[in-house]
Tab-separated table of C-alpha atoms in Angstrom:
chain	number	residue	atom	x	y	z
K	15	MET	CA	0.000	0.000	0.000
K	16	HIS	CA	1.119	3.553	-0.769
K	17	ARG	CA	0.068	6.599	1.155
K	18	SER	CA	1.187	10.005	0.022
K	19	VAL	CA	0.646	13.216	1.951
K	20	GLY	CA	1.475	16.568	0.406
K	21	TRP	CA	3.691	18.885	2.419
K	22	LYS	CA	1.045	21.606	2.419
K	23	ARG	CA	-1.492	19.330	4.085
K	24	MET	CA	1.007	17.726	6.458
K	25	GLU	CA	2.421	21.042	7.624
K	26	GLN	CA	-0.731	23.184	7.562
K	27	ASP	CA	-0.590	23.674	11.342
K	28	GLY	CA	3.199	24.014	11.489
K	29	LEU	CA	6.194	21.688	11.754
K	30	ALA	CA	5.880	20.525	15.372
K	31	ARG	CA	2.813	18.289	14.959
K	32	PRO	CA	4.337	16.094	12.203
K	33	GLN	CA	7.508	15.754	14.289
K	34	ARG	CA	5.505	14.630	17.347
K	35	GLU	CA	3.270	12.291	15.330
K	36	ARG	CA	6.258	10.254	14.134
K	37	LEU	CA	7.400	9.364	17.659
K	38	PRO	CA	5.231	6.204	18.097
K	39	LEU	CA	6.597	4.750	14.834
K	40	TYR	CA	10.148	5.333	16.034
K	41	GLU	CA	9.363	3.907	19.491
K	42	ARG	CA	8.041	0.608	18.118
K	43	THR	CA	10.846	0.164	15.574
K	44	ARG	CA	13.687	-2.154	16.567
K	45	ARG	CA	15.734	-2.062	13.321
K	46	PHE	CA	16.027	1.369	11.757
K	47	ARG	CA	17.819	2.011	8.449
K	48	SER	CA	18.244	5.464	6.950
K	49	TYR	CA	19.839	6.591	3.681
K	50	SER	CA	20.326	10.262	2.886
K	51	SER	CA	21.680	11.898	-0.235
K	52	ALA	CA	21.165	15.507	0.892
K	53	LEU	CA	21.085	16.049	4.677
K	54	VAL	CA	22.229	14.396	7.882
K	55	PRO	CA	19.320	12.190	9.087
K	56	GLY	CA	17.178	13.768	11.803
K	57	LEU	CA	17.967	11.204	14.508
K	58	ILE	CA	21.661	12.122	14.407
K	59	GLN	CA	21.353	15.863	13.858
K	60	THR	CA	22.617	18.406	16.359
K	61	ARG	CA	20.171	20.964	17.698
K	62	GLY	CA	21.790	23.718	15.601
K	63	TYR	CA	21.637	21.664	12.401
K	64	THR	CA	18.021	20.679	13.067
K	65	GLU	CA	17.098	24.299	13.657
K	66	ALA	CA	18.761	25.354	10.386
K	67	VAL	CA	16.979	22.597	8.419
K	68	LEU	CA	13.537	23.249	9.903
K	69	ARG	CA	13.919	27.028	9.687
K	70	ALA	CA	14.694	26.678	5.958
K	71	VAL	CA	11.566	24.529	5.507
K	72	GLN	CA	9.427	26.972	7.497
K	73	ARG	CA	10.597	29.973	5.478
K	74	ARG	CA	9.978	28.163	2.207
K	75	ARG	CA	6.532	26.711	2.743
K	76	VAL	CA	5.005	27.010	6.246
K	77	GLU	CA	3.172	30.070	7.561
K	78	VAL	CA	3.144	28.987	11.214
K	79	ASP	CA	6.450	29.547	13.025
K	80	ASP	CA	6.739	26.734	15.551
K	81	VAL	CA	10.315	25.815	14.692
K	82	ALA	CA	11.423	25.805	18.354
K	83	GLU	CA	8.726	23.234	19.234
K	84	ALA	CA	9.560	21.140	16.152
K	85	VAL	CA	13.255	21.138	17.066
K	86	ALA	CA	12.401	20.045	20.621
K	87	ALA	CA	10.242	17.182	19.299
K	88	ARG	CA	13.013	15.961	16.990
K	89	MET	CA	15.578	16.183	19.794
K	90	GLU	CA	13.233	14.171	22.054
K	91	ARG	CA	13.286	11.306	19.520
K	92	GLN	CA	17.058	11.052	19.855
K	93	ARG	CA	16.694	9.462	23.299
K	94	LEU	CA	15.809	6.270	21.393
K	95	LEU	CA	19.439	6.017	20.248
K	96	ARG	CA	20.344	5.222	23.860
K	97	GLU	CA	17.328	3.165	24.947
K	98	GLY	CA	16.505	-0.496	24.611
K	99	ASP	CA	17.757	-3.029	22.122
K	100	ARG	CA	17.255	-1.007	18.951
K	101	ARG	CA	19.718	-1.064	16.044
K	102	PHE	CA	20.272	1.996	13.878
K	103	SER	CA	22.133	2.016	10.570
K	104	PHE	CA	22.686	5.384	8.930
K	105	LEU	CA	24.132	5.868	5.452
K	106	VAL	CA	24.938	9.274	4.008
K	107	GLU	CA	26.489	10.313	0.737
K	108	GLU	CA	29.904	11.929	1.106
K	109	SER	CA	28.421	15.152	-0.287
K	110	VAL	CA	26.163	15.367	2.806
K	111	LEU	CA	29.312	16.067	4.826
K	112	ARG	CA	29.863	19.239	2.822
K	113	ASN	CA	26.315	20.528	2.353
K	114	GLY	CA	26.521	23.745	4.336
K	115	ILE	CA	23.031	24.279	5.650
K	116	GLY	CA	23.180	26.721	8.549
K	117	GLY	CA	26.696	27.928	7.774
K	118	ALA	CA	30.194	26.746	8.626
K	119	ASP	CA	29.814	26.795	12.425
K	120	VAL	CA	26.623	24.730	12.360
K	121	LEU	CA	28.150	22.234	9.918
K	122	ALA	CA	31.343	21.993	11.997
K	123	GLY	CA	29.276	21.174	15.077
K	124	GLN	CA	27.328	18.567	13.135
K	125	LEU	CA	30.456	16.917	11.747
K	126	GLY	CA	31.983	16.853	15.224
K	127	HIS	CA	28.852	15.116	16.479
K	128	LEU	CA	29.071	12.488	13.720
K	129	LEU	CA	32.597	11.654	14.876
K	130	THR	CA	31.212	10.646	18.301
K	131	LEU	CA	28.480	8.280	17.071
K	132	GLY	CA	30.722	5.233	17.131
K	133	SER	CA	30.598	5.291	20.927
K	134	LEU	CA	26.865	4.523	20.935
K	135	PRO	CA	26.089	0.784	21.029
K	136	GLY	CA	23.639	-0.217	18.337
K	137	VAL	CA	24.373	2.813	16.134
K	138	GLY	CA	26.291	2.491	12.873
K	139	LEU	CA	27.251	5.214	10.415
K	140	GLY	CA	28.473	4.635	6.881
K	141	VAL	CA	29.570	7.187	4.306
K	142	VAL	CA	29.099	6.382	0.615
K	143	PRO	CA	32.223	7.829	-1.033
K	144	ALA	CA	31.935	9.942	-4.164
K	145	ARG	CA	33.146	7.840	-7.085
K	146	ALA	CA	32.207	7.048	-10.645
K	147	ASP	CA	31.774	3.255	-10.533
K	148	ARG	CA	28.438	3.003	-8.760
K	149	SER	CA	25.502	0.857	-9.753
K	150	ARG	CA	22.947	2.535	-7.432
K	151	MET	CA	22.455	6.259	-6.969
K	152	PRO	CA	19.091	6.933	-5.328
K	153	VAL	CA	18.029	10.553	-5.488
K	154	GLU	CA	15.579	10.393	-2.616
K	155	GLY	CA	16.377	9.772	0.995
K	156	PHE	CA	14.506	6.910	2.627
K	157	TRP	CA	13.904	5.386	6.050
K	158	ILE	CA	13.147	1.697	6.647
K	159	PHE	CA	11.319	0.813	9.855
K	160	ASP	CA	11.920	-2.877	10.651
K	161	ALA	CA	10.594	-4.783	7.628
K	162	ALA	CA	7.200	-3.115	7.888
K	163	GLN	CA	7.391	0.343	6.361
K	164	VAL	CA	9.450	2.681	4.195
K	165	ASN	CA	9.107	6.467	4.284
K	166	VAL	CA	10.405	8.609	1.432
K	167	GLU	CA	10.584	12.390	1.294
K	168	LEU	CA	9.739	13.682	-2.169
K	169	VAL	CA	9.674	17.206	-3.551
K	170	SER	CA	5.879	17.157	-3.377
K	171	GLY	CA	5.291	15.319	-0.118
K	172	TYR	CA	5.841	12.364	2.172
K	173	LEU	CA	5.366	8.837	0.829
K	174	THR	CA	4.742	5.780	3.017
K	175	MET	CA	5.011	2.243	1.595
K	176	THR	CA	4.015	-0.940	3.399
K	177	GLN	CA	3.797	-3.550	0.604
K	178	PRO	CA	6.350	-6.274	1.414
K	179	ASP	CA	7.853	-6.262	-2.099
K	180	GLU	CA	8.369	-2.489	-2.004
K	181	VAL	CA	9.890	-2.581	1.483
K	182	ALA	CA	12.168	-5.402	0.280
K	183	ALA	CA	13.271	-3.347	-2.745
K	184	TYR	CA	14.380	-0.525	-0.468
K	185	ALA	CA	16.053	-3.004	1.907
K	186	ASP	CA	17.991	-4.481	-1.038
K	187	THR	CA	19.021	-1.002	-2.166
K	188	PHE	CA	20.137	-0.163	1.368
K	189	ALA	CA	22.191	-3.377	1.584
K	190	GLU	CA	23.928	-2.590	-1.700
K	191	LEU	CA	24.665	0.974	-0.617
K	192	GLU	CA	25.940	-0.305	2.728
K	193	GLU	CA	28.427	-2.547	0.925
K	194	SER	CA	29.778	0.395	-1.061
K	195	ALA	CA	29.988	2.643	2.026
K	196	VAL	CA	32.982	3.035	4.294
K	197	HIS	CA	32.568	2.587	8.031
K	198	GLY	CA	34.564	3.060	11.212
K	199	GLU	CA	37.916	4.796	10.814
K	200	GLU	CA	37.501	5.192	7.041
K	201	ALA	CA	34.199	7.012	7.548
K	202	ARG	CA	35.712	9.156	10.304
K	203	ALA	CA	38.569	10.105	7.946
K	204	LEU	CA	36.053	11.458	5.410
K	205	ILE	CA	34.234	13.347	8.165
K	206	ARG	CA	37.505	14.833	9.441
K	207	ALA	CA	38.471	15.873	5.895
K	208	ALA	CA	35.139	17.668	5.502
K	209	LEU	CA	35.642	19.323	8.887
K	210	GLU	CA	39.153	20.476	7.971
K	211	SER	CA	37.888	21.934	4.688
K	212	LEU	CA	35.779	24.389	6.691
K	213	GLY	CA	38.989	26.136	7.766
């Protein structure tokens, strides 16, 4: 099954409500996989980065200014990284490490935070290096919740898929991307290089 919700409808009352409404899905998920080609995933964003992202969204398309409440709701979700027996696998494109939303100071803080993620049990971070010999290059970011649901952010709205074959297709794509990603010290080296490039 597909369910698509346009941004205008989803965010008609502001950004905080959609952030709060996602919490139960995150709380019941035990295996979380996230791929991002544009931004650092929300669960591993710093407060400053989250504020820059949500402020940009609010300015572009939302009349209600509840960014502070939306940031607080997203930060509240991050407690799940430290609770229970959940496993989190995050993959980002190398270009994400250099996308300067919020300016150099915000990005530097975010990159510094990414360097500390390895200390969290159950949390893995991979960076897909920029190179020419790739077989998969998804444009959209996606989030896989156990084997039950995939969420995709599109230009026009938010897409939810629950058909097993569609969830499996995204899981296969994630597995292939994970194989081409670097992890551990190699990933940290790319993060440090991006941090050093900020000056």
